[in-house]
Amino acid sequence: MLASIVSPSGLIILFSIFGIGGIGTTLLRGNNRAQNLWAHIFSITGALWGLIFAASALISNREFYVNGLATSFPFLSLSFHIDKLSSLFIIIICLSVLFCSIYGIGYVKSFYGRYNVGNYGFFYNLFIAAMLAVVTSSNGILFLFAWEIMSLASYFLVVYERHDHKNVKAGYLYLIMTHAATALITLAFILLFNHAHSFDFNTIRASVPSMSMALKNIVFLLAFVGFGTKAGIIPFHIWLPAAHPAAPSHVSALMSGVMIKTGIYMMIRLFLGILLPIPLWWGLTLIIVGSISCVLGVLYALTEHDIKRLLAYHSIENIGIILLGLGGAMVFYSLHLPTLMLLSLAAALFHTWNHATFKSLLFLAAGSVALATGTKNIEKYGGLIKSMPQTAILFLIGAMAISALPPFNGFYSEWLTFQSLIHGVLSGDILVKWVFLGGLVSLALAGGLALACFVKAFGSTFLARPRSVMAKGAKEVSIWMRSGMAGLAVLCLVLGVASAYIIKSLESLGREITASPRAGLITSVSSRQTLQIGHNFGSISAPFITVVAVATPLLVWFVSRYFINRHQKITSSPTWDCGTDITPRMEITSTGFARSLTMIFQPLLRSNLSYDTAPAGSLAPTSIVATVGIVDIYKKYIYGRMYSLINILSIYFKKIQNGNINAYILYILLALIIALAMGI
Amino acid sequence: MLKIHFFQVTVSVVFLSSIYFHLAKRNIRISMVYGLQSAGVVALLFYSYLQKGSPLILVVVLATLAVKVIIAPTFFIRLINRHKFKFAVDPHVKMALGLAIIGLISGLVTLHIFSPLTTIIPANQTYLTLALASMLISVFLIANHKDALSQIVGILSLENSIVVFAIFAGLDQSSILDLGILFDIFVWLFVAIAFISMMYRHIGSIDVTRMKRLKD
């Protein structure tokens, strides 16, 4: 049974479901409801089949290749490889797709009559199929082809709500950045091809021992920047906070939760699977970049008052955390510490999975709030827990998970990352120790700031009183949308409770990725379901923490309800308001909440505070508006200067395009002579 | 021996006529020499017909004769007489420098780096070298001359050189394809002549550098 599922036919069925889903949607012209259902029923079916397929592959310990489906394009053969790493990523992708698609059935109703639902359905299914192709391809050209399709499909989804010019602008930025990244990745593959004379991953891996270190270093840098741009590492992240919020919310969830992980997938595949052995500085670079990304990502999130941009910045933070684990694994590999390498890699993989889950949940919840209120501005929310109680609870679960609060999954993967970093501090030379220590401090700082940020996000959105007419009129979203979110919330809890077994399995998986079958495992699971690291180095019991986390509030409620307040009479009366009406203007805004933290990190954020009084210069102004702004240093100092340089060069090179046909023909003549001479 | 002389003469006609286009001052002579160059190509194609005896090749020969040797020069001469632009516009580089560049191009194709192209069939190396030089000299004609007529003749000369190169490189193609290319050239001639007429009517010259307003 399992053998028939885990086979080339199973893979073809997987892609076919999304193919039928995409093409079929466009054929159902004019019927928005049918298009919506068709697109999502097929994506749900595809996700379920993907889960069965990948889970069967993992359970049966089966891996297979699909080779030899040659095409009419040179070098392009439809070669796929299903191993444990790709199976894990299929599961990560399909779980998010499953719940996002359920949510999408309700969300897409808001597009009826405004946008073409057929186009949406086509690109949505194409996007999912392309992501699956990225994590299953075993040929460089096929991978690049799938990567490009994934980028283009997601671009069309980003600009889907094209009536808002900001979305179109965000899509343009995304298109430029993603293609710049693709150019670098393509160059990396061309260099590998030049050495191995093949785009096949296995052939490249076999040729790596004879590859010069200089070439390997160049490939590493190109791939790291290329995949890092897609993953959203700082300073290549500028597209991410613009593009992710622009897409429909469940697409944002997939982009932020899953798509950026394809960059991480390829880093693992290349750096720990193909280019081995690797030098020490590669891993150290990843830890340093990860440390910077996780701290700056969360700091930028703190200053945001667009709820989806806030979440997008948290993706940068979490990619930083994943890089801490991945970088640690690479360092341990270079230091010949395979046991610790597996621990770090398990931390990176587990956080990848967890982030996909809670970030998808948060984007879906943010999308629900934005849909119900018609705005993404947190300052306009407030008091939504009364009108959207279920969404509020689900958002809270996501917020707790991302803030690494037990009993949810985020806590366990961050705890594991801490363990691996602490091991790093205890091993290696002084440079390695300091880099790991930096990572440790960054992770601790990011954890604290993330908690502050989500206190702000949850408090400003759901607590106190509505601060706008839109918030006042908000209503709970449809059952489809709530079901999608609820599924992910349950998953956050399940991944947390079952974390010990998952971590152990991920460690075993790391053995196969890095071809280290003899590497010992540092973790063990006791009969009391406690995960232990080494010999009494660290231990944690997820079931115990879950019971404590659930039982404590229940116990407090029970004691207060039946013992403390048993003989007290509860009376309701208006709150003393000092003789003035309590209005939403008296509430602390999200900007005000984050102001003190923003000012503490002023040198990093380059934040500024300005006041606007009306009427200006009056002794008794009718209103004063305080605005905290930050300077986008990346746009100003990196991309702005790059733009200026390109502009100057363009003006210079424009002289070549002087409108004289003779000059153009002369270029052709020169190019012809050079091409003939070089081609020969 | 006769065959070799025949080849030498025909290829020399093609090569020398491509150089003559750079030197000629009168447009009518350019048109007539193009007819002569095309006649050389027709002769080579006719030789090919005699060798293979395929009726389709004969059709190609006759069509080439009609389009390139008769129709094209006739159309050009009628156009020149109608608009009275008897003299070619001065080129970008003067004659002496132009000849030096032609010499450079001709020398360049004899270099070793081009030998894989010119020795596709080693016995035909000289002809292939001359044909390749003709191609590049024709492109240089288009680049150097300002008047539209010379540029059109340059394109047609380039096409003739490619045909000669293909014949001596043994790159035979189907006669149907040859006929298709000829039809293409035939249509293109009408378009090009219409373009020159319109250009002369609008700006009173066939100097393409005067079409400034077409710039970005």
PDB file of C-alpha atoms in Angstrom, chain B:
ATOM      1  CA  MET B   1      39.938  23.675 -64.374  1.00  0.00           C
ATOM      2  CA  LEU B   2      37.033  25.466 -65.994  1.00  0.00           C
ATOM      3  CA  LYS B   3      35.022  24.850 -62.867  1.00  0.00           C
ATOM      4  CA  ILE B   4      37.686  26.495 -60.713  1.00  0.00           C
ATOM      5  CA  HIS B   5      37.856  29.511 -62.988  1.00  0.00           C
ATOM      6  CA  PHE B   6      34.097  29.743 -62.919  1.00  0.00           C
ATOM      7  CA  PHE B   7      34.071  29.699 -59.134  1.00  0.00           C
ATOM      8  CA  GLN B   8      36.891  32.223 -58.924  1.00  0.00           C
ATOM      9  CA  VAL B   9      35.086  34.607 -61.236  1.00  0.00           C
ATOM     10  CA  THR B  10      31.695  34.349 -59.584  1.00  0.00           C
ATOM     11  CA  VAL B  11      33.000  34.649 -56.022  1.00  0.00           C
ATOM     12  CA  SER B  12      35.250  37.522 -57.034  1.00  0.00           C
ATOM     13  CA  VAL B  13      32.244  39.285 -58.543  1.00  0.00           C
ATOM     14  CA  VAL B  14      30.375  38.952 -55.260  1.00  0.00           C
ATOM     15  CA  PHE B  15      33.350  40.052 -53.165  1.00  0.00           C
ATOM     16  CA  LEU B  16      34.445  42.956 -55.378  1.00  0.00           C
ATOM     17  CA  SER B  17      30.930  44.241 -55.835  1.00  0.00           C
ATOM     18  CA  SER B  18      30.514  44.371 -52.040  1.00  0.00           C
ATOM     19  CA  ILE B  19      33.622  46.591 -51.966  1.00  0.00           C
ATOM     20  CA  TYR B  20      32.405  48.669 -54.910  1.00  0.00           C
ATOM     21  CA  PHE B  21      29.244  49.623 -53.015  1.00  0.00           C
ATOM     22  CA  HIS B  22      31.523  51.543 -50.637  1.00  0.00           C
ATOM     23  CA  LEU B  23      33.281  53.395 -53.448  1.00  0.00           C
ATOM     24  CA  ALA B  24      30.399  54.229 -55.792  1.00  0.00           C
ATOM     25  CA  LYS B  25      29.091  57.771 -55.876  1.00  0.00           C
ATOM     26  CA  ARG B  26      26.146  57.299 -58.210  1.00  0.00           C
ATOM     27  CA  ASN B  27      23.117  55.432 -56.973  1.00  0.00           C
ATOM     28  CA  ILE B  28      22.289  54.025 -60.409  1.00  0.00           C
ATOM     29  CA  ARG B  29      25.683  52.314 -60.562  1.00  0.00           C
ATOM     30  CA  ILE B  30      25.126  50.850 -57.113  1.00  0.00           C
ATOM     31  CA  SER B  31      21.834  49.395 -58.322  1.00  0.00           C
ATOM     32  CA  MET B  32      23.364  47.978 -61.472  1.00  0.00           C
ATOM     33  CA  VAL B  33      26.326  46.470 -59.640  1.00  0.00           C
ATOM     34  CA  TYR B  34      23.880  44.848 -57.243  1.00  0.00           C
ATOM     35  CA  GLY B  35      22.253  43.266 -60.296  1.00  0.00           C
ATOM     36  CA  LEU B  36      25.695  42.071 -61.379  1.00  0.00           C
ATOM     37  CA  GLN B  37      26.460  40.642 -57.952  1.00  0.00           C
ATOM     38  CA  SER B  38      23.132  38.821 -57.956  1.00  0.00           C
ATOM     39  CA  ALA B  39      23.895  37.484 -61.425  1.00  0.00           C
ATOM     40  CA  GLY B  40      27.021  35.881 -59.926  1.00  0.00           C
ATOM     41  CA  VAL B  41      24.860  34.191 -57.319  1.00  0.00           C
ATOM     42  CA  VAL B  42      22.403  33.060 -59.999  1.00  0.00           C
ATOM     43  CA  ALA B  43      25.297  31.573 -61.956  1.00  0.00           C
ATOM     44  CA  LEU B  44      26.416  29.599 -58.917  1.00  0.00           C
ATOM     45  CA  LEU B  45      22.869  28.354 -58.323  1.00  0.00           C
ATOM     46  CA  PHE B  46      22.582  27.410 -61.996  1.00  0.00           C
ATOM     47  CA  TYR B  47      25.801  25.402 -61.648  1.00  0.00           C
ATOM     48  CA  SER B  48      24.221  23.642 -58.710  1.00  0.00           C
ATOM     49  CA  TYR B  49      21.180  22.842 -60.893  1.00  0.00           C
ATOM     50  CA  LEU B  50      23.422  21.402 -63.595  1.00  0.00           C
ATOM     51  CA  GLN B  51      25.094  19.216 -60.991  1.00  0.00           C
ATOM     52  CA  LYS B  52      21.942  17.913 -59.350  1.00  0.00           C
ATOM     53  CA  GLY B  53      19.396  18.265 -62.130  1.00  0.00           C
ATOM     54  CA  SER B  54      16.538  18.970 -59.776  1.00  0.00           C
ATOM     55  CA  PRO B  55      13.720  20.948 -61.431  1.00  0.00           C
ATOM     56  CA  LEU B  56      13.021  22.703 -58.160  1.00  0.00           C
ATOM     57  CA  ILE B  57      16.537  24.165 -58.165  1.00  0.00           C
ATOM     58  CA  LEU B  58      15.845  25.483 -61.653  1.00  0.00           C
ATOM     59  CA  VAL B  59      12.744  27.177 -60.294  1.00  0.00           C
ATOM     60  CA  VAL B  60      14.910  28.737 -57.581  1.00  0.00           C
ATOM     61  CA  VAL B  61      17.426  29.900 -60.200  1.00  0.00           C
ATOM     62  CA  LEU B  62      14.727  31.511 -62.316  1.00  0.00           C
ATOM     63  CA  ALA B  63      13.049  33.109 -59.313  1.00  0.00           C
ATOM     64  CA  THR B  64      16.395  34.489 -58.090  1.00  0.00           C
ATOM     65  CA  LEU B  65      17.098  35.832 -61.559  1.00  0.00           C
ATOM     66  CA  ALA B  66      13.716  37.515 -61.686  1.00  0.00           C
ATOM     67  CA  VAL B  67      13.793  39.005 -58.187  1.00  0.00           C
ATOM     68  CA  LYS B  68      17.437  39.927 -57.661  1.00  0.00           C
ATOM     69  CA  VAL B  69      18.813  40.505 -61.154  1.00  0.00           C
ATOM     70  CA  ILE B  70      15.804  42.069 -62.875  1.00  0.00           C
ATOM     71  CA  ILE B  71      13.135  43.340 -60.494  1.00  0.00           C
ATOM     72  CA  ALA B  72      15.288  44.747 -57.675  1.00  0.00           C
ATOM     73  CA  PRO B  73      17.693  46.823 -59.848  1.00  0.00           C
ATOM     74  CA  THR B  74      14.786  47.975 -62.052  1.00  0.00           C
ATOM     75  CA  PHE B  75      12.809  49.144 -59.044  1.00  0.00           C
ATOM     76  CA  PHE B  76      15.833  50.945 -57.627  1.00  0.00           C
ATOM     77  CA  ILE B  77      16.579  52.729 -60.916  1.00  0.00           C
ATOM     78  CA  ARG B  78      12.933  53.779 -61.315  1.00  0.00           C
ATOM     79  CA  LEU B  79      12.952  55.071 -57.776  1.00  0.00           C
ATOM     80  CA  ILE B  80      16.158  57.033 -58.318  1.00  0.00           C
ATOM     81  CA  ASN B  81      14.833  58.570 -61.535  1.00  0.00           C
ATOM     82  CA  ARG B  82      11.482  59.433 -59.991  1.00  0.00           C
ATOM     83  CA  HIS B  83      12.956  61.272 -56.997  1.00  0.00           C
ATOM     84  CA  LYS B  84      16.158  62.326 -58.674  1.00  0.00           C
ATOM     85  CA  PHE B  85      18.577  61.329 -55.935  1.00  0.00           C
ATOM     86  CA  LYS B  86      21.344  60.409 -58.304  1.00  0.00           C
ATOM     87  CA  PHE B  87      24.264  60.712 -55.915  1.00  0.00           C
ATOM     88  CA  ALA B  88      24.876  58.735 -52.772  1.00  0.00           C
ATOM     89  CA  VAL B  89      25.085  60.666 -49.490  1.00  0.00           C
ATOM     90  CA  ASP B  90      28.596  60.980 -48.031  1.00  0.00           C
ATOM     91  CA  PRO B  91      29.384  58.102 -45.674  1.00  0.00           C
ATOM     92  CA  HIS B  92      30.443  58.544 -42.046  1.00  0.00           C
ATOM     93  CA  VAL B  93      34.064  57.681 -42.739  1.00  0.00           C
ATOM     94  CA  LYS B  94      35.842  58.976 -45.788  1.00  0.00           C
ATOM     95  CA  MET B  95      36.880  56.725 -48.625  1.00  0.00           C
ATOM     96  CA  ALA B  96      40.519  56.249 -47.582  1.00  0.00           C
ATOM     97  CA  LEU B  97      39.632  55.239 -44.037  1.00  0.00           C
ATOM     98  CA  GLY B  98      36.744  53.137 -45.348  1.00  0.00           C
ATOM     99  CA  LEU B  99      39.113  51.222 -47.609  1.00  0.00           C
ATOM    100  CA  ALA B 100      41.486  50.720 -44.695  1.00  0.00           C
ATOM    101  CA  ILE B 101      38.662  49.220 -42.621  1.00  0.00           C
ATOM    102  CA  ILE B 102      37.641  46.981 -45.537  1.00  0.00           C
ATOM    103  CA  GLY B 103      41.261  45.838 -45.756  1.00  0.00           C
ATOM    104  CA  LEU B 104      41.260  45.185 -42.028  1.00  0.00           C
ATOM    105  CA  ILE B 105      38.058  43.128 -42.230  1.00  0.00           C
ATOM    106  CA  SER B 106      39.400  41.166 -45.195  1.00  0.00           C
ATOM    107  CA  GLY B 107      42.614  40.470 -43.311  1.00  0.00           C
ATOM    108  CA  LEU B 108      40.760  39.576 -40.156  1.00  0.00           C
ATOM    109  CA  VAL B 109      38.814  36.698 -41.715  1.00  0.00           C
ATOM    110  CA  THR B 110      42.058  35.074 -42.880  1.00  0.00           C
ATOM    111  CA  LEU B 111      43.229  34.776 -39.255  1.00  0.00           C
ATOM    112  CA  HIS B 112      43.454  31.409 -37.581  1.00  0.00           C
ATOM    113  CA  ILE B 113      40.545  32.076 -35.236  1.00  0.00           C
ATOM    114  CA  PHE B 114      38.154  32.069 -38.202  1.00  0.00           C
ATOM    115  CA  SER B 115      39.612  28.909 -39.732  1.00  0.00           C
ATOM    116  CA  PRO B 116      36.929  26.581 -38.300  1.00  0.00           C
ATOM    117  CA  LEU B 117      34.430  28.570 -40.380  1.00  0.00           C
ATOM    118  CA  THR B 118      36.516  28.997 -43.508  1.00  0.00           C
ATOM    119  CA  THR B 119      37.663  25.383 -43.543  1.00  0.00           C
ATOM    120  CA  ILE B 120      34.288  23.723 -43.235  1.00  0.00           C
ATOM    121  CA  ILE B 121      35.207  22.279 -46.611  1.00  0.00           C
ATOM    122  CA  PRO B 122      38.998  22.705 -46.841  1.00  0.00           C
ATOM    123  CA  ALA B 123      39.001  22.623 -50.648  1.00  0.00           C
ATOM    124  CA  ASN B 124      36.757  25.712 -50.678  1.00  0.00           C
ATOM    125  CA  GLN B 125      38.706  27.697 -48.095  1.00  0.00           C
ATOM    126  CA  THR B 126      39.430  30.636 -50.425  1.00  0.00           C
ATOM    127  CA  TYR B 127      35.818  30.968 -51.513  1.00  0.00           C
ATOM    128  CA  LEU B 128      34.537  30.668 -47.989  1.00  0.00           C
ATOM    129  CA  THR B 129      37.000  33.302 -46.788  1.00  0.00           C
ATOM    130  CA  LEU B 130      35.910  35.686 -49.537  1.00  0.00           C
ATOM    131  CA  ALA B 131      32.227  35.027 -48.821  1.00  0.00           C
ATOM    132  CA  LEU B 132      32.752  35.650 -45.102  1.00  0.00           C
ATOM    133  CA  ALA B 133      34.651  38.851 -45.876  1.00  0.00           C
ATOM    134  CA  SER B 134      31.783  39.901 -48.182  1.00  0.00           C
ATOM    135  CA  MET B 135      29.316  39.388 -45.376  1.00  0.00           C
ATOM    136  CA  LEU B 136      31.219  41.585 -42.957  1.00  0.00           C
ATOM    137  CA  ILE B 137      31.960  44.231 -45.604  1.00  0.00           C
ATOM    138  CA  SER B 138      28.232  44.350 -46.396  1.00  0.00           C
ATOM    139  CA  VAL B 139      27.399  44.893 -42.739  1.00  0.00           C
ATOM    140  CA  PHE B 140      30.036  47.622 -42.658  1.00  0.00           C
ATOM    141  CA  LEU B 141      28.319  49.204 -45.696  1.00  0.00           C
ATOM    142  CA  ILE B 142      25.067  49.416 -43.737  1.00  0.00           C
ATOM    143  CA  ALA B 143      26.893  50.875 -40.751  1.00  0.00           C
ATOM    144  CA  ASN B 144      28.934  53.403 -42.698  1.00  0.00           C
ATOM    145  CA  HIS B 145      26.517  54.733 -45.299  1.00  0.00           C
ATOM    146  CA  LYS B 146      23.922  57.302 -44.416  1.00  0.00           C
ATOM    147  CA  ASP B 147      21.589  56.920 -47.370  1.00  0.00           C
ATOM    148  CA  ALA B 148      18.766  54.442 -47.125  1.00  0.00           C
ATOM    149  CA  LEU B 149      19.337  53.041 -50.614  1.00  0.00           C
ATOM    150  CA  SER B 150      22.925  51.998 -49.833  1.00  0.00           C
ATOM    151  CA  GLN B 151      21.746  50.432 -46.609  1.00  0.00           C
ATOM    152  CA  ILE B 152      19.095  48.414 -48.426  1.00  0.00           C
ATOM    153  CA  VAL B 153      21.643  47.321 -51.009  1.00  0.00           C
ATOM    154  CA  GLY B 154      23.957  46.434 -48.089  1.00  0.00           C
ATOM    155  CA  ILE B 155      21.312  44.131 -46.637  1.00  0.00           C
ATOM    156  CA  LEU B 156      20.729  42.509 -50.032  1.00  0.00           C
ATOM    157  CA  SER B 157      24.478  42.144 -50.546  1.00  0.00           C
ATOM    158  CA  LEU B 158      24.752  40.516 -47.125  1.00  0.00           C
ATOM    159  CA  GLU B 159      22.082  38.051 -48.170  1.00  0.00           C
ATOM    160  CA  ASN B 160      23.931  37.268 -51.412  1.00  0.00           C
ATOM    161  CA  SER B 161      27.156  36.666 -49.454  1.00  0.00           C
ATOM    162  CA  ILE B 162      25.367  34.289 -47.100  1.00  0.00           C
ATOM    163  CA  VAL B 163      23.988  32.325 -50.076  1.00  0.00           C
ATOM    164  CA  VAL B 164      27.477  32.036 -51.567  1.00  0.00           C
ATOM    165  CA  PHE B 165      28.913  30.972 -48.198  1.00  0.00           C
ATOM    166  CA  ALA B 166      26.199  28.342 -47.815  1.00  0.00           C
ATOM    167  CA  ILE B 167      26.847  26.955 -51.307  1.00  0.00           C
ATOM    168  CA  PHE B 168      30.596  26.538 -50.717  1.00  0.00           C
ATOM    169  CA  ALA B 169      30.150  25.288 -47.152  1.00  0.00           C
ATOM    170  CA  GLY B 170      27.892  22.529 -48.451  1.00  0.00           C
ATOM    171  CA  LEU B 171      25.032  23.791 -46.286  1.00  0.00           C
ATOM    172  CA  ASP B 172      22.405  22.706 -48.773  1.00  0.00           C
ATOM    173  CA  GLN B 173      18.870  23.423 -47.840  1.00  0.00           C
ATOM    174  CA  SER B 174      15.588  22.504 -49.382  1.00  0.00           C
ATOM    175  CA  SER B 175      14.622  24.421 -52.504  1.00  0.00           C
ATOM    176  CA  ILE B 176      11.249  25.154 -50.982  1.00  0.00           C
ATOM    177  CA  LEU B 177      13.033  27.032 -48.217  1.00  0.00           C
ATOM    178  CA  ASP B 178      15.061  28.943 -50.815  1.00  0.00           C
ATOM    179  CA  LEU B 179      11.852  29.916 -52.551  1.00  0.00           C
ATOM    180  CA  GLY B 180      10.391  31.037 -49.251  1.00  0.00           C
ATOM    181  CA  ILE B 181      13.407  33.240 -48.588  1.00  0.00           C
ATOM    182  CA  LEU B 182      13.147  34.691 -52.071  1.00  0.00           C
ATOM    183  CA  PHE B 183       9.497  35.479 -51.553  1.00  0.00           C
ATOM    184  CA  ASP B 184      10.466  37.162 -48.327  1.00  0.00           C
ATOM    185  CA  ILE B 185      13.053  39.290 -50.115  1.00  0.00           C
ATOM    186  CA  PHE B 186      10.523  40.126 -52.811  1.00  0.00           C
ATOM    187  CA  VAL B 187       8.016  41.433 -50.284  1.00  0.00           C
ATOM    188  CA  TRP B 188      10.746  43.178 -48.328  1.00  0.00           C
ATOM    189  CA  LEU B 189      11.848  45.012 -51.501  1.00  0.00           C
ATOM    190  CA  PHE B 190       8.402  46.564 -51.854  1.00  0.00           C
ATOM    191  CA  VAL B 191       8.400  47.589 -48.213  1.00  0.00           C
ATOM    192  CA  ALA B 192      11.890  49.069 -48.475  1.00  0.00           C
ATOM    193  CA  ILE B 193      11.087  51.013 -51.626  1.00  0.00           C
ATOM    194  CA  ALA B 194       7.861  52.319 -50.127  1.00  0.00           C
ATOM    195  CA  PHE B 195       9.857  53.339 -47.059  1.00  0.00           C
ATOM    196  CA  ILE B 196      12.396  55.271 -49.141  1.00  0.00           C
ATOM    197  CA  SER B 197       9.608  57.008 -51.110  1.00  0.00           C
ATOM    198  CA  MET B 198       7.810  58.057 -47.933  1.00  0.00           C
ATOM    199  CA  MET B 199      11.029  59.178 -46.331  1.00  0.00           C
ATOM    200  CA  TYR B 200      11.955  61.315 -49.340  1.00  0.00           C
ATOM    201  CA  ARG B 201       8.478  62.806 -49.470  1.00  0.00           C
ATOM    202  CA  HIS B 202       8.583  63.765 -45.791  1.00  0.00           C
ATOM    203  CA  ILE B 203      12.129  65.034 -45.307  1.00  0.00           C
ATOM    204  CA  GLY B 204      13.276  65.612 -48.909  1.00  0.00           C
ATOM    205  CA  SER B 205      16.290  63.325 -48.542  1.00  0.00           C
ATOM    206  CA  ILE B 206      17.219  59.691 -48.163  1.00  0.00           C
ATOM    207  CA  ASP B 207      19.815  60.539 -45.511  1.00  0.00           C
ATOM    208  CA  VAL B 208      18.739  58.483 -42.487  1.00  0.00           C
ATOM    209  CA  THR B 209      20.664  60.758 -40.080  1.00  0.00           C
ATOM    210  CA  ARG B 210      18.143  63.498 -40.811  1.00  0.00           C
ATOM    211  CA  MET B 211      15.354  61.522 -39.172  1.00  0.00           C
ATOM    212  CA  LYS B 212      16.162  63.174 -35.859  1.00  0.00           C
ATOM    213  CA  ARG B 213      12.634  63.387 -34.620  1.00  0.00           C
ATOM    214  CA  LEU B 214      12.417  59.617 -34.505  1.00  0.00           C
ATOM    215  CA  LYS B 215      14.890  59.600 -31.620  1.00  0.00           C
ATOM    216  CA  ASP B 216      13.709  58.628 -28.138  1.00  0.00           C
TER     217      ASP B 216
END
